[in-house]
mmCIF file of C-alpha atoms in Angstrom:
data_model
loop_
_atom_site.group_PDB
_atom_site.id
_atom_site.type_symbol
_atom_site.label_atom_id
_atom_site.label_comp_id
_atom_site.label_asym_id
_atom_site.label_seq_id
_atom_site.Cartn_x
_atom_site.Cartn_y
_atom_site.Cartn_z
ATOM 1 C CA UNK A 1 -196.771 -129.171 -105.237
ATOM 2 C CA UNK A 2 -195.133 -125.848 -106.120
ATOM 3 C CA UNK A 3 -197.706 -123.428 -104.715
ATOM 4 C CA UNK A 4 -195.233 -120.565 -104.493
ATOM 5 C CA UNK A 5 -194.054 -120.650 -108.092
ATOM 6 C CA UNK A 6 -193.509 -117.158 -109.514
ATOM 7 C CA UNK A 7 -196.463 -116.416 -111.814
ATOM 8 C CA UNK A 8 -194.814 -113.361 -113.386
ATOM 9 C CA UNK A 9 -191.747 -115.404 -114.247
ATOM 10 C CA UNK A 10 -193.969 -117.963 -115.954
ATOM 11 C CA UNK A 11 -195.826 -115.235 -117.880
ATOM 12 C CA UNK A 12 -192.561 -113.769 -119.153
ATOM 13 C CA UNK A 13 -191.263 -117.168 -120.194
ATOM 14 C CA UNK A 14 -194.521 -118.015 -121.971
ATOM 15 C CA UNK A 15 -194.622 -114.833 -124.060
ATOM 16 C CA UNK A 16 -194.871 -115.716 -127.774
ATOM 17 C CA UNK A 17 -195.074 -119.437 -126.885
ATOM 18 C CA UNK A 18 -198.743 -119.771 -126.025
ATOM 19 C CA UNK A 19 -199.542 -121.661 -129.219
ATOM 20 C CA UNK A 20 -197.326 -124.526 -128.069
ATOM 21 C CA UNK A 21 -198.557 -124.326 -124.465
ATOM 22 C CA UNK A 22 -202.284 -124.219 -125.193
ATOM 23 C CA UNK A 23 -202.074 -127.005 -127.775
ATOM 24 C CA UNK A 24 -200.813 -129.278 -125.003
ATOM 25 C CA UNK A 25 -202.772 -128.047 -121.982
ATOM 26 C CA UNK A 26 -206.051 -126.935 -123.613
ATOM 27 C CA UNK A 27 -206.301 -129.008 -126.826
ATOM 28 C CA UNK A 28 -210.005 -128.307 -127.426
ATOM 29 C CA UNK A 29 -209.142 -124.642 -127.948
ATOM 30 C CA UNK A 30 -206.480 -125.295 -130.586
ATOM 31 C CA UNK A 31 -208.722 -124.568 -133.593
ATOM 32 C CA UNK A 32 -209.386 -121.049 -132.295
ATOM 33 C CA UNK A 33 -205.664 -120.295 -132.673
ATOM 34 C CA UNK A 34 -205.810 -120.653 -136.470
ATOM 35 C CA UNK A 35 -206.757 -116.975 -136.803
ATOM 36 C CA UNK A 36 -206.652 -115.365 -133.352
ATOM 37 C CA UNK A 37 -209.165 -112.567 -133.034
ATOM 38 C CA UNK A 38 -211.371 -113.921 -135.815
ATOM 39 C CA UNK A 39 -211.940 -117.671 -135.478
ATOM 40 C CA UNK A 40 -214.743 -118.698 -133.115
ATOM 41 C CA UNK A 41 -215.185 -122.239 -131.907
ATOM 42 C CA UNK A 42 -217.717 -124.044 -129.777
ATOM 43 C CA UNK A 43 -217.167 -123.077 -126.160
ATOM 44 C CA UNK A 44 -215.918 -126.195 -124.342
ATOM 45 C CA UNK A 45 -217.702 -125.078 -121.174
ATOM 46 C CA UNK A 46 -221.248 -124.429 -122.340
ATOM 47 C CA UNK A 47 -221.140 -125.841 -125.890
ATOM 48 C CA UNK A 48 -222.546 -123.008 -127.972
ATOM 49 C CA UNK A 49 -221.438 -121.640 -131.321
ATOM 50 C CA UNK A 50 -224.277 -119.183 -131.524
ATOM 51 C CA UNK A 51 -222.892 -115.774 -132.334
ATOM 52 C CA UNK A 52 -221.046 -114.079 -129.526
ATOM 53 C CA UNK A 53 -221.457 -117.083 -127.251
ATOM 54 C CA UNK A 54 -218.628 -118.908 -129.034
ATOM 55 C CA UNK A 55 -215.073 -118.857 -127.710
ATOM 56 C CA UNK A 56 -212.332 -116.879 -129.442
ATOM 57 C CA UNK A 57 -208.791 -115.839 -128.673
ATOM 58 C CA UNK A 58 -207.704 -112.220 -128.728
ATOM 59 C CA UNK A 59 -205.654 -111.065 -131.684
ATOM 60 C CA UNK A 60 -202.457 -111.109 -129.599
ATOM 61 C CA UNK A 61 -203.137 -114.597 -128.220
ATOM 62 C CA UNK A 62 -199.918 -116.163 -129.484
ATOM 63 C CA UNK A 63 -198.092 -113.564 -127.417
ATOM 64 C CA UNK A 64 -200.362 -113.382 -124.348
ATOM 65 C CA UNK A 65 -202.657 -116.425 -124.497
ATOM 66 C CA UNK A 66 -205.726 -114.263 -123.792
ATOM 67 C CA UNK A 67 -209.267 -114.902 -125.050
ATOM 68 C CA UNK A 68 -212.952 -114.647 -124.226
ATOM 69 C CA UNK A 69 -216.292 -116.389 -124.175
ATOM 70 C CA UNK A 70 -218.957 -113.727 -123.694
ATOM 71 C CA UNK A 71 -221.089 -116.113 -121.656
ATOM 72 C CA UNK A 72 -218.418 -117.670 -119.454
ATOM 73 C CA UNK A 73 -216.800 -114.287 -118.749
ATOM 74 C CA UNK A 74 -219.813 -113.401 -116.595
ATOM 75 C CA UNK A 75 -218.619 -115.969 -114.069
ATOM 76 C CA UNK A 76 -215.041 -114.657 -114.318
ATOM 77 C CA UNK A 77 -215.436 -111.130 -113.003
ATOM 78 C CA UNK A 78 -217.346 -109.993 -116.094
ATOM 79 C CA UNK A 79 -214.217 -109.640 -118.242
ATOM 80 C CA UNK A 80 -212.401 -111.883 -120.650
ATOM 81 C CA UNK A 81 -209.332 -113.957 -119.853
ATOM 82 C CA UNK A 82 -206.405 -111.549 -120.072
ATOM 83 C CA UNK A 83 -203.717 -114.190 -120.558
ATOM 84 C CA UNK A 84 -203.032 -117.879 -120.976
ATOM 85 C CA UNK A 85 -202.840 -118.555 -117.254
ATOM 86 C CA UNK A 86 -206.405 -117.328 -116.820
ATOM 87 C CA UNK A 87 -207.485 -119.403 -119.831
ATOM 88 C CA UNK A 88 -205.974 -122.526 -118.275
ATOM 89 C CA UNK A 89 -207.532 -121.843 -114.882
ATOM 90 C CA UNK A 90 -210.954 -121.482 -116.522
ATOM 91 C CA UNK A 91 -210.532 -124.376 -118.965
ATOM 92 C CA UNK A 92 -209.080 -126.924 -116.524
ATOM 93 C CA UNK A 93 -210.471 -125.649 -113.228
ATOM 94 C CA UNK A 94 -206.967 -125.121 -111.881
ATOM 95 C CA UNK A 95 -205.698 -122.812 -109.179
ATOM 96 C CA UNK A 96 -203.138 -120.237 -110.309
ATOM 97 C CA UNK A 97 -200.239 -122.229 -108.884
ATOM 98 C CA UNK A 98 -201.388 -125.349 -110.753
ATOM 99 C CA UNK A 99 -201.568 -123.469 -114.057
ATOM 100 C CA UNK A 100 -198.108 -122.013 -113.448
ATOM 101 C CA UNK A 101 -196.669 -125.418 -112.615
ATOM 102 C CA UNK A 102 -198.087 -127.025 -115.775
ATOM 103 C CA UNK A 103 -196.895 -124.189 -118.025
ATOM 104 C CA UNK A 104 -193.450 -124.323 -116.426
ATOM 105 C CA UNK A 105 -193.321 -128.055 -117.151
ATOM 106 C CA UNK A 106 -194.221 -127.531 -120.830
ATOM 107 C CA UNK A 107 -191.519 -124.877 -121.140
ATOM 108 C CA UNK A 108 -188.928 -126.951 -119.307
ATOM 109 C CA UNK A 109 -188.599 -124.477 -116.446
ATOM 110 C CA UNK A 110 -187.762 -125.456 -112.911
ATOM 111 C CA UNK A 111 -190.770 -125.354 -110.608
ATOM 112 C CA UNK A 112 -191.422 -124.621 -106.951
ATOM 113 C CA UNK A 113 -189.243 -122.330 -104.915
ATOM 114 C CA UNK A 114 -186.369 -122.663 -107.366
ATOM 115 C CA UNK A 115 -188.458 -121.065 -110.091
ATOM 116 C CA UNK A 116 -188.064 -117.706 -108.360
ATOM 117 C CA UNK A 117 -184.374 -117.647 -109.212
ATOM 118 C CA UNK A 118 -184.546 -118.868 -112.789
ATOM 119 C CA UNK A 119 -183.280 -116.275 -115.253
ATOM 120 C CA UNK A 120 -185.771 -116.103 -118.102
ATOM 121 C CA UNK A 121 -184.274 -114.895 -121.389
ATOM 122 C CA UNK A 122 -186.263 -112.451 -123.467
ATOM 123 C CA UNK A 123 -188.386 -114.329 -126.022
ATOM 124 C CA UNK A 124 -186.754 -114.572 -129.415
ATOM 125 C CA UNK A 125 -189.215 -113.632 -132.162
ATOM 126 C CA UNK A 126 -189.859 -116.348 -134.695
ATOM 127 C CA UNK A 127 -188.649 -114.904 -138.043
ATOM 128 C CA UNK A 128 -191.415 -116.720 -139.892
ATOM 129 C CA UNK A 129 -194.058 -115.400 -137.513
ATOM 130 C CA UNK A 130 -192.626 -111.875 -137.757
ATOM 131 C CA UNK A 131 -192.712 -111.972 -141.548
ATOM 132 C CA UNK A 132 -196.302 -113.171 -141.445
ATOM 133 C CA UNK A 133 -197.209 -110.398 -139.010
ATOM 134 C CA UNK A 134 -195.720 -107.781 -141.324
ATOM 135 C CA UNK A 135 -197.542 -109.221 -144.342
ATOM 136 C CA UNK A 136 -200.819 -109.327 -142.422
ATOM 137 C CA UNK A 137 -200.363 -105.740 -141.252
ATOM 138 C CA UNK A 138 -199.688 -104.521 -144.776
ATOM 139 C CA UNK A 139 -202.658 -106.460 -146.131
ATOM 140 C CA UNK A 140 -204.823 -104.941 -143.414
ATOM 141 C CA UNK A 141 -203.612 -101.405 -144.160
ATOM 142 C CA UNK A 142 -204.301 -101.780 -147.878
ATOM 143 C CA UNK A 143 -207.741 -103.269 -147.249
ATOM 144 C CA UNK A 144 -208.798 -100.452 -144.910
ATOM 145 C CA UNK A 145 -207.574 -97.806 -147.333
ATOM 146 C CA UNK A 146 -209.389 -99.490 -150.205
ATOM 147 C CA UNK A 147 -212.706 -99.605 -148.353
ATOM 148 C CA UNK A 148 -212.377 -95.942 -147.390
ATOM 149 C CA UNK A 149 -211.470 -94.920 -150.932
ATOM 150 C CA UNK A 150 -214.509 -96.774 -152.300
ATOM 151 C CA UNK A 151 -216.891 -95.154 -149.811
ATOM 152 C CA UNK A 152 -219.128 -92.132 -150.327
ATOM 153 C CA UNK A 153 -220.293 -89.282 -148.080
ATOM 154 C CA UNK A 154 -223.805 -89.698 -146.699
ATOM 155 C CA UNK A 155 -225.112 -86.764 -148.739
ATOM 156 C CA UNK A 156 -224.041 -88.360 -152.017
ATOM 157 C CA UNK A 157 -227.099 -89.241 -154.165
ATOM 158 C CA UNK A 158 -225.853 -92.844 -154.288
ATOM 159 C CA UNK A 159 -225.972 -93.113 -150.467
ATOM 160 C CA UNK A 160 -229.777 -93.244 -150.333
ATOM 161 C CA UNK A 161 -229.736 -96.607 -148.531
ATOM 162 C CA UNK A 162 -227.764 -95.079 -145.654
ATOM 163 C CA UNK A 163 -230.115 -92.115 -145.374
ATOM 164 C CA UNK A 164 -233.069 -94.511 -145.309
ATOM 165 C CA UNK A 165 -231.400 -96.441 -142.494
ATOM 166 C CA UNK A 166 -231.085 -93.225 -140.495
ATOM 167 C CA UNK A 167 -234.685 -92.289 -141.279
ATOM 168 C CA UNK A 168 -235.989 -95.659 -140.077
ATOM 169 C CA UNK A 169 -234.370 -94.857 -136.750
ATOM 170 C CA UNK A 170 -235.804 -91.319 -136.743
ATOM 171 C CA UNK A 171 -232.266 -89.925 -136.853
ATOM 172 C CA UNK A 172 -231.518 -86.797 -138.870
ATOM 173 C CA UNK A 173 -228.385 -86.778 -141.011
ATOM 174 C CA UNK A 174 -226.549 -83.712 -139.745
ATOM 175 C CA UNK A 175 -223.059 -82.296 -139.925
ATOM 176 C CA UNK A 176 -221.866 -84.598 -137.164
ATOM 177 C CA UNK A 177 -222.986 -87.613 -139.205
ATOM 178 C CA UNK A 178 -221.368 -86.372 -142.398
ATOM 179 C CA UNK A 179 -218.122 -86.078 -140.436
ATOM 180 C CA UNK A 180 -218.431 -89.499 -138.771
ATOM 181 C CA UNK A 181 -220.006 -91.935 -141.223
ATOM 182 C CA UNK A 182 -219.574 -92.915 -144.834
ATOM 183 C CA UNK A 183 -221.424 -95.261 -147.155
ATOM 184 C CA UNK A 184 -220.105 -98.205 -149.151
ATOM 185 C CA UNK A 185 -222.448 -99.369 -151.924
ATOM 186 C CA UNK A 186 -221.363 -103.037 -151.995
ATOM 187 C CA UNK A 187 -219.056 -104.121 -149.185
ATOM 188 C CA UNK A 188 -217.992 -107.745 -148.811
ATOM 189 C CA UNK A 189 -219.536 -109.641 -145.891
ATOM 190 C CA UNK A 190 -218.139 -112.959 -144.676
ATOM 191 C CA UNK A 191 -220.559 -115.218 -142.833
ATOM 192 C CA UNK A 192 -218.590 -117.124 -140.196
ATOM 193 C CA UNK A 193 -221.295 -119.775 -139.920
ATOM 194 C CA UNK A 194 -221.921 -120.575 -143.588
ATOM 195 C CA UNK A 195 -218.410 -119.520 -144.713
ATOM 196 C CA UNK A 196 -220.050 -117.632 -147.578
ATOM 197 C CA UNK A 197 -219.077 -114.254 -149.050
ATOM 198 C CA UNK A 198 -221.781 -111.806 -150.118
ATOM 199 C CA UNK A 199 -221.945 -108.066 -150.825
ATOM 200 C CA UNK A 200 -224.229 -105.539 -149.156
ATOM 201 C CA UNK A 201 -224.523 -101.779 -148.793
ATOM 202 C CA UNK A 202 -222.847 -100.675 -145.573
ATOM 203 C CA UNK A 203 -222.456 -97.686 -143.282
ATOM 204 C CA UNK A 204 -218.855 -97.403 -142.112
ATOM 205 C CA UNK A 205 -217.252 -95.386 -139.322
ATOM 206 C CA UNK A 206 -213.721 -95.017 -138.012
ATOM 207 C CA UNK A 207 -213.103 -96.763 -134.698
ATOM 208 C CA UNK A 208 -210.375 -95.001 -132.704
ATOM 209 C CA UNK A 209 -208.283 -96.365 -129.860
ATOM 210 C CA UNK A 210 -208.151 -94.927 -126.339
ATOM 211 C CA UNK A 211 -205.653 -92.283 -127.481
ATOM 212 C CA UNK A 212 -207.817 -91.203 -130.406
ATOM 213 C CA UNK A 213 -205.709 -92.895 -133.087
ATOM 214 C CA UNK A 214 -207.707 -94.494 -135.903
ATOM 215 C CA UNK A 215 -207.620 -98.286 -135.498
ATOM 216 C CA UNK A 216 -210.046 -99.781 -137.962
ATOM 217 C CA UNK A 217 -213.497 -99.454 -139.524
ATOM 218 C CA UNK A 218 -216.815 -100.498 -138.039
ATOM 219 C CA UNK A 219 -219.348 -101.783 -140.579
ATOM 220 C CA UNK A 220 -223.138 -101.820 -140.403
ATOM 221 C CA UNK A 221 -224.500 -103.931 -143.254
ATOM 222 C CA UNK A 222 -227.879 -102.827 -144.590
ATOM 223 C CA UNK A 223 -230.252 -103.418 -147.500
ATOM 224 C CA UNK A 224 -230.990 -101.020 -150.347
ATOM 225 C CA UNK A 225 -234.186 -99.921 -148.591
ATOM 226 C CA UNK A 226 -232.412 -99.124 -145.322
ATOM 227 C CA UNK A 227 -233.152 -102.257 -143.322
ATOM 228 C CA UNK A 228 -230.537 -104.302 -141.407
ATOM 229 C CA UNK A 229 -228.982 -106.805 -143.797
ATOM 230 C CA UNK A 230 -230.393 -110.324 -143.261
ATOM 231 C CA UNK A 231 -226.999 -111.856 -142.520
ATOM 232 C CA UNK A 232 -225.324 -113.452 -139.535
ATOM 233 C CA UNK A 233 -223.662 -110.549 -137.682
ATOM 234 C CA UNK A 234 -224.671 -107.480 -139.675
ATOM 235 C CA UNK A 235 -222.401 -105.320 -137.525
ATOM 236 C CA UNK A 236 -218.721 -106.152 -137.651
ATOM 237 C CA UNK A 237 -215.321 -104.639 -137.007
ATOM 238 C CA UNK A 238 -212.717 -104.862 -139.752
ATOM 239 C CA UNK A 239 -209.302 -106.293 -139.010
ATOM 240 C CA UNK A 240 -206.686 -103.974 -137.564
ATOM 241 C CA UNK A 241 -202.908 -103.927 -137.522
ATOM 242 C CA UNK A 242 -200.986 -105.645 -134.733
ATOM 243 C CA UNK A 243 -199.759 -102.274 -133.449
ATOM 244 C CA UNK A 244 -203.346 -101.159 -132.802
ATOM 245 C CA UNK A 245 -205.568 -102.030 -129.838
ATOM 246 C CA UNK A 246 -209.321 -101.460 -129.893
ATOM 247 C CA UNK A 247 -209.687 -102.018 -126.150
ATOM 248 C CA UNK A 248 -210.546 -98.690 -124.538
ATOM 249 C CA UNK A 249 -211.637 -97.157 -127.829
ATOM 250 C CA UNK A 250 -214.862 -96.047 -129.493
ATOM 251 C CA UNK A 251 -216.459 -94.492 -132.544
ATOM 252 C CA UNK A 252 -215.889 -90.828 -131.715
ATOM 253 C CA UNK A 253 -219.101 -89.097 -132.759
ATOM 254 C CA UNK A 254 -217.982 -85.517 -132.302
ATOM 255 C CA UNK A 255 -215.096 -84.024 -130.312
ATOM 256 C CA UNK A 256 -214.517 -84.892 -126.667
ATOM 257 C CA UNK A 257 -216.206 -82.690 -124.076
ATOM 258 C CA UNK A 258 -215.797 -82.349 -120.312
ATOM 259 C CA UNK A 259 -219.070 -84.245 -119.881
ATOM 260 C CA UNK A 260 -219.134 -87.192 -122.267
ATOM 261 C CA UNK A 261 -221.650 -89.909 -122.985
ATOM 262 C CA UNK A 262 -220.819 -93.478 -123.989
ATOM 263 C CA UNK A 263 -223.257 -96.027 -125.385
ATOM 264 C CA UNK A 264 -222.951 -99.452 -126.946
ATOM 265 C CA UNK A 265 -224.424 -99.060 -130.447
ATOM 266 C CA UNK A 266 -223.813 -95.970 -132.550
ATOM 267 C CA UNK A 267 -227.542 -95.597 -133.232
ATOM 268 C CA UNK A 268 -228.096 -95.329 -129.488
ATOM 269 C CA UNK A 269 -225.289 -92.797 -129.150
ATOM 270 C CA UNK A 270 -226.803 -90.632 -131.898
ATOM 271 C CA UNK A 271 -230.213 -90.902 -130.240
ATOM 272 C CA UNK A 272 -228.722 -89.635 -126.977
ATOM 273 C CA UNK A 273 -227.197 -86.633 -128.737
ATOM 274 C CA UNK A 274 -230.470 -85.921 -130.530
ATOM 275 C CA UNK A 275 -232.425 -86.223 -127.294
ATOM 276 C CA UNK A 276 -230.132 -84.330 -124.908
ATOM 277 C CA UNK A 277 -227.545 -82.389 -126.897
ATOM 278 C CA UNK A 278 -224.812 -84.357 -125.117
ATOM 279 C CA UNK A 279 -221.823 -85.623 -127.080
ATOM 280 C CA UNK A 280 -222.041 -89.407 -126.976
ATOM 281 C CA UNK A 281 -219.617 -91.938 -128.413
ATOM 282 C CA UNK A 282 -220.214 -95.583 -129.318
ATOM 283 C CA UNK A 283 -218.187 -98.510 -127.984
ATOM 284 C CA UNK A 284 -220.032 -100.829 -130.462
ATOM 285 C CA UNK A 285 -220.161 -103.922 -128.183
ATOM 286 C CA UNK A 286 -220.850 -104.680 -124.533
ATOM 287 C CA UNK A 287 -217.303 -105.999 -124.089
ATOM 288 C CA UNK A 288 -215.740 -102.824 -125.481
ATOM 289 C CA UNK A 289 -218.143 -100.688 -123.460
ATOM 290 C CA UNK A 290 -216.793 -102.011 -120.171
ATOM 291 C CA UNK A 291 -213.232 -101.505 -121.435
ATOM 292 C CA UNK A 292 -213.804 -97.879 -122.522
ATOM 293 C CA UNK A 293 -211.191 -95.313 -121.478
ATOM 294 C CA UNK A 294 -212.347 -91.670 -121.511
ATOM 295 C CA UNK A 295 -209.819 -89.193 -122.923
ATOM 296 C CA UNK A 296 -207.990 -86.590 -120.868
ATOM 297 C CA UNK A 297 -210.175 -83.649 -119.946
ATOM 298 C CA UNK A 298 -213.336 -85.664 -119.333
ATOM 299 C CA UNK A 299 -214.625 -84.801 -115.870
ATOM 300 C CA UNK A 300 -217.903 -86.709 -115.976
ATOM 301 C CA UNK A 301 -219.050 -89.748 -117.944
ATOM 302 C CA UNK A 302 -222.658 -90.771 -118.545
ATOM 303 C CA UNK A 303 -223.114 -94.415 -119.539
ATOM 304 C CA UNK A 304 -226.266 -94.801 -121.642
ATOM 305 C CA UNK A 305 -226.797 -98.515 -121.111
ATOM 306 C CA UNK A 306 -228.926 -101.002 -123.005
ATOM 307 C CA UNK A 307 -231.639 -102.739 -121.004
ATOM 308 C CA UNK A 308 -231.172 -106.385 -122.006
ATOM 309 C CA UNK A 309 -233.179 -109.376 -120.878
ATOM 310 C CA UNK A 310 -229.853 -111.229 -120.723
ATOM 311 C CA UNK A 311 -228.522 -108.490 -118.391
ATOM 312 C CA UNK A 312 -225.463 -108.072 -120.641
ATOM 313 C CA UNK A 313 -225.841 -104.324 -121.144
ATOM 314 C CA UNK A 314 -226.503 -103.632 -117.483
ATOM 315 C CA UNK A 315 -223.542 -105.731 -116.342
ATOM 316 C CA UNK A 316 -221.143 -104.024 -118.757
ATOM 317 C CA UNK A 317 -222.304 -100.578 -117.631
ATOM 318 C CA UNK A 318 -221.809 -101.451 -113.974
ATOM 319 C CA UNK A 319 -218.348 -102.886 -114.654
ATOM 320 C CA UNK A 320 -217.343 -99.696 -116.459
ATOM 321 C CA UNK A 321 -218.671 -97.486 -113.676
ATOM 322 C CA UNK A 322 -216.862 -99.512 -111.015
ATOM 323 C CA UNK A 323 -213.574 -99.268 -112.901
ATOM 324 C CA UNK A 324 -213.753 -95.516 -113.566
ATOM 325 C CA UNK A 325 -215.539 -94.093 -110.540
ATOM 326 C CA UNK A 326 -212.280 -93.228 -108.778
ATOM 327 C CA UNK A 327 -211.118 -91.210 -111.816
ATOM 328 C CA UNK A 328 -214.203 -89.328 -113.031
ATOM 329 C CA UNK A 329 -217.783 -88.771 -111.961
ATOM 330 C CA UNK A 330 -219.774 -91.629 -113.535
ATOM 331 C CA UNK A 331 -223.515 -91.996 -113.927
ATOM 332 C CA UNK A 332 -225.522 -94.799 -115.563
ATOM 333 C CA UNK A 333 -228.773 -94.080 -117.385
ATOM 334 C CA UNK A 334 -231.177 -96.850 -118.444
ATOM 335 C CA UNK A 335 -234.170 -96.647 -120.797
ATOM 336 C CA UNK A 336 -237.262 -95.847 -118.733
ATOM 337 C CA UNK A 337 -239.339 -98.577 -120.339
ATOM 338 C CA UNK A 338 -240.041 -102.228 -119.663
ATOM 339 C CA UNK A 339 -238.765 -104.867 -122.067
ATOM 340 C CA UNK A 340 -241.703 -105.906 -124.273
ATOM 341 C CA UNK A 341 -242.992 -109.454 -123.949
ATOM 342 C CA UNK A 342 -240.918 -111.651 -126.224
ATOM 343 C CA UNK A 343 -238.376 -108.875 -126.773
ATOM 344 C CA UNK A 344 -234.656 -109.109 -126.139
ATOM 345 C CA UNK A 345 -234.296 -105.626 -124.730
ATOM 346 C CA UNK A 346 -234.840 -101.878 -124.972
ATOM 347 C CA UNK A 347 -232.279 -99.274 -125.986
ATOM 348 C CA UNK A 348 -232.193 -95.509 -126.330
ATOM 349 C CA UNK A 349 -232.948 -95.567 -130.038
ATOM 350 C CA UNK A 350 -236.212 -97.308 -129.138
ATOM 351 C CA UNK A 351 -236.894 -94.453 -126.700
ATOM 352 C CA UNK A 352 -235.999 -91.811 -129.293
ATOM 353 C CA UNK A 353 -238.241 -93.331 -131.956
ATOM 354 C CA UNK A 354 -241.182 -93.620 -129.565
ATOM 355 C CA UNK A 355 -240.948 -90.410 -127.540
ATOM 356 C CA UNK A 356 -238.400 -88.077 -129.142
ATOM 357 C CA UNK A 357 -236.880 -85.519 -126.770
ATOM 358 C CA UNK A 358 -239.693 -86.189 -124.274
ATOM 359 C CA UNK A 359 -238.112 -89.591 -123.608
ATOM 360 C CA UNK A 360 -234.878 -88.050 -122.337
ATOM 361 C CA UNK A 361 -233.981 -86.042 -119.280
ATOM 362 C CA UNK A 362 -230.744 -84.095 -119.303
ATOM 363 C CA UNK A 363 -228.383 -85.612 -116.702
ATOM 364 C CA UNK A 364 -227.771 -83.380 -113.687
ATOM 365 C CA UNK A 365 -224.029 -83.552 -114.171
ATOM 366 C CA UNK A 366 -224.456 -82.094 -117.671
ATOM 367 C CA UNK A 367 -226.648 -79.294 -116.325
ATOM 368 C CA UNK A 368 -224.055 -78.457 -113.669
ATOM 369 C CA UNK A 369 -221.220 -78.273 -116.179
ATOM 370 C CA UNK A 370 -223.220 -76.210 -118.658
ATOM 371 C CA UNK A 371 -224.501 -73.773 -116.009
#
């Protein structure tokens, strides 16, 4: 048994070869590698394909081997599996040394103590894979530009559906919204369960990475009368180029301030701003919330967390606070209401609709910085 095999050496050797490795050592996950970042499969651990409970690989999985199941991650430190070694440990129940030994065997590396001295050549890119990556990136760029060019400002007469959506959430359409959101009258929606394409009105917003560079577009599919579209996953992120990384990013609803708020959904973020005057950005999902990276100049961060019966929102908020508390002052705020019987949770848009500004108290850290 080679318990002292060099894990970093194995990671370097496995770079860009995880498709081959995982097909052999985790065959039930192979279908998820067809379109990394998009294809979901039944989780082999808890057997669920329902929405976010399915397993998927990250977009860079062929390079890193990383992926996530939003249910199983809760028993893995609350985060996804950052690389193929973690995937194999989770999938097969292996210790790190066992995963390293098996990967080394697939790659034809020497194991045990000798593995420390093996010179690992830099991975040679597969020309076919590189050409495909370039084609995919160009296709993605064109698609994003097309959707933006087809979209309309929220104050356009044809954007009535978007304004109705805001109104149903008691949110005014102000200058900050005109600068952040746009409306698409008939955006394509792909249902990953039925494999059907349909078209719906949609509110779109730019999702920026941790450095503030535009990555992709976030879509909220709605009906003509401003209701959520009756489709599987009516909120979705568009594809993004391989040079972009959404981890750490957010929908930036207004410029960064020294005291910044972060919420999961953009409707919640807008409700926070309406209720407190605080600039609040939207991470869009619980996973991205816990990965959020505040920009330079932020001295205090207020996490406006969802109160979920599943505990997902609370867990993500706590993970984010734990990660950032050594860098900035971090405070978590929860909705001051109980989850209704039969309900899945309560968020700050629920509070805003019910109580308006009376449902919010301005965080002390904001008061201190404003004073």
